Every structure is written in C-alpha cells, then in structure tokens.
Amino acid sequence: MQTGMRIIYDQDGEIVLSYMPGDGSPRNEIKKLDYVDLKYDEIDLNIYYVEKIDPETKKPVIKRIRPELTPEEKMKELEDQLLLLTNETTGGIL
C-alpha cells in the first residue's frame, strides 16, 4: 500500500507531526512512539543534524552536514578561491 501522508498525534488527538514522502513509498507500521528532550544548543545545528535516536541509549546519533574535507580537498578549495579572487581583481584571466 502506498501511503500519501502520515500524521502523528498525541493522546488528545493533537497533531504532533505530519509529513509526506516524495515518492509515496510504503512505510513500516509504527508500534511504539517515544521522545527525547535535548538542552537548548546541545547540538550545533549549523554543523550537525540528528540522523536518528539510538533506541537503547536514547541518545541522538548526529552527522556532520558537510563532512570534513581531506587535506587535498582543502588545498583544491583554496586554489579555486585564489583563482576566482585573482580573476576578479585583475579584470579577468579566465
């Protein structure tokens, strides 16, 4: 069965979350809901996102939004920035 929208609600029928997948793919049946509260600014959401919650430890599993660059990738990025800056200041070498 393809699911259009999933609505999650509390014991009083108040909607907590509603979402729709882009592809309409089927979803697993929810057998239990739980929650965790995080302290304000516990996770820097400019750098990380919460991928999921570990159900055993009830701790968030976080991932970097942008993975760390290798030294070679950092060098390439700096070279590209320098080339663009040189192009702008000299009136165009590219």
mmCIF file of C-alpha atoms in Angstrom:
data_model
loop_
_atom_site.group_PDB
_atom_site.id
_atom_site.type_symbol
_atom_site.label_atom_id
_atom_site.label_comp_id
_atom_site.label_asym_id
_atom_site.label_seq_id
_atom_site.Cartn_x
_atom_site.Cartn_y
_atom_site.Cartn_z
ATOM 1 C CA MET A 1 0.000 0.000 0.000
ATOM 2 C CA GLN A 2 1.327 3.419 -0.911
ATOM 3 C CA THR A 3 0.941 5.989 1.854
ATOM 4 C CA GLY A 4 0.220 9.587 0.915
ATOM 5 C CA MET A 5 0.537 11.391 4.243
ATOM 6 C CA ARG A 6 1.437 10.193 7.722
ATOM 7 C CA ILE A 7 0.026 12.113 10.684
ATOM 8 C CA ILE A 8 1.398 11.530 14.171
ATOM 9 C CA TYR A 9 -0.827 12.732 17.004
ATOM 10 C CA ASP A 10 -0.841 12.672 20.789
ATOM 11 C CA GLN A 11 -3.262 11.141 23.279
ATOM 12 C CA ASP A 12 -5.650 14.107 22.841
ATOM 13 C CA GLY A 13 -5.698 13.903 19.043
ATOM 14 C CA GLU A 14 -3.473 16.967 18.636
ATOM 15 C CA ILE A 15 -1.206 16.681 15.590
ATOM 16 C CA VAL A 16 2.448 16.465 16.586
ATOM 17 C CA LEU A 17 3.928 15.922 13.105
ATOM 18 C CA SER A 18 2.683 15.318 9.600
ATOM 19 C CA TYR A 19 4.771 14.558 6.545
ATOM 20 C CA MET A 20 4.612 13.102 3.071
ATOM 21 C CA PRO A 21 7.406 11.244 1.295
ATOM 22 C CA GLY A 22 8.217 12.450 -2.180
ATOM 23 C CA ASP A 23 7.903 9.027 -3.774
ATOM 24 C CA GLY A 24 4.791 7.681 -1.985
ATOM 25 C CA SER A 25 6.682 4.556 -0.923
ATOM 26 C CA PRO A 26 5.155 2.276 1.731
ATOM 27 C CA ARG A 27 6.149 2.770 5.361
ATOM 28 C CA ASN A 28 6.693 0.438 8.273
ATOM 29 C CA GLU A 29 3.936 0.177 10.843
ATOM 30 C CA ILE A 30 4.612 2.257 13.951
ATOM 31 C CA LYS A 31 4.311 0.072 17.039
ATOM 32 C CA LYS A 32 5.688 2.498 19.633
ATOM 33 C CA LEU A 33 6.489 6.190 19.882
ATOM 34 C CA ASP A 34 8.877 7.753 22.354
ATOM 35 C CA TYR A 35 10.654 11.084 22.734
ATOM 36 C CA VAL A 36 13.831 12.691 23.995
ATOM 37 C CA ASP A 37 14.355 16.279 25.093
ATOM 38 C CA LEU A 38 17.641 17.950 24.216
ATOM 39 C CA LYS A 39 19.008 21.005 26.006
ATOM 40 C CA TYR A 40 18.945 24.280 24.126
ATOM 41 C CA ASP A 41 22.059 24.498 21.900
ATOM 42 C CA GLU A 42 23.152 20.974 22.904
ATOM 43 C CA ILE A 43 23.810 20.309 19.206
ATOM 44 C CA ASP A 44 25.105 22.980 16.830
ATOM 45 C CA LEU A 45 22.547 22.592 14.035
ATOM 46 C CA ASN A 46 24.685 24.726 11.726
ATOM 47 C CA ILE A 47 27.274 21.944 11.686
ATOM 48 C CA TYR A 48 25.357 18.770 12.606
ATOM 49 C CA TYR A 49 21.960 17.200 12.059
ATOM 50 C CA VAL A 50 20.230 14.488 14.071
ATOM 51 C CA GLU A 51 20.103 11.402 11.872
ATOM 52 C CA LYS A 52 18.154 9.296 14.362
ATOM 53 C CA ILE A 53 17.862 8.431 18.041
ATOM 54 C CA ASP A 54 19.534 5.299 19.367
ATOM 55 C CA PRO A 55 16.561 3.431 20.896
ATOM 56 C CA GLU A 56 18.696 1.678 23.512
ATOM 57 C CA THR A 57 20.688 4.653 24.829
ATOM 58 C CA LYS A 58 18.092 7.297 23.893
ATOM 59 C CA LYS A 59 20.979 9.474 22.678
ATOM 60 C CA PRO A 60 20.914 11.320 19.335
ATOM 61 C CA VAL A 61 23.037 9.979 16.515
ATOM 62 C CA ILE A 62 24.447 13.073 14.837
ATOM 63 C CA LYS A 63 26.136 13.540 11.478
ATOM 64 C CA ARG A 64 28.064 16.478 10.057
ATOM 65 C CA ILE A 65 26.079 18.442 7.498
ATOM 66 C CA ARG A 66 29.229 18.826 5.459
ATOM 67 C CA PRO A 67 31.812 16.109 6.036
ATOM 68 C CA GLU A 68 35.369 17.099 6.899
ATOM 69 C CA LEU A 69 37.468 17.764 3.828
ATOM 70 C CA THR A 70 40.665 15.848 3.255
ATOM 71 C CA PRO A 71 43.869 17.924 3.102
ATOM 72 C CA GLU A 72 43.851 17.532 -0.695
ATOM 73 C CA GLU A 73 40.246 18.755 -0.918
ATOM 74 C CA LYS A 74 41.058 21.729 1.323
ATOM 75 C CA MET A 75 44.037 22.613 -0.907
ATOM 76 C CA LYS A 76 41.871 22.359 -4.060
ATOM 77 C CA GLU A 77 39.181 24.556 -2.480
ATOM 78 C CA LEU A 78 41.781 27.202 -1.517
ATOM 79 C CA GLU A 79 43.310 27.087 -5.005
ATOM 80 C CA ASP A 80 39.872 27.596 -6.554
ATOM 81 C CA GLN A 81 39.145 30.539 -4.237
ATOM 82 C CA LEU A 82 42.518 32.107 -5.051
ATOM 83 C CA LEU A 83 41.952 31.681 -8.790
ATOM 84 C CA LEU A 84 38.499 33.302 -8.576
ATOM 85 C CA LEU A 85 39.841 36.177 -6.458
ATOM 86 C CA THR A 86 42.706 36.757 -8.907
ATOM 87 C CA ASN A 87 40.234 36.694 -11.783
ATOM 88 C CA GLU A 88 38.074 39.362 -10.087
ATOM 89 C CA THR A 89 40.947 41.687 -9.122
ATOM 90 C CA THR A 90 42.774 41.572 -12.488
ATOM 91 C CA GLY A 91 39.655 42.021 -14.576
ATOM 92 C CA GLY A 92 39.561 38.517 -15.929
ATOM 93 C CA ILE A 93 42.220 35.947 -16.611
ATOM 94 C CA LEU A 94 39.717 33.158 -17.031
#
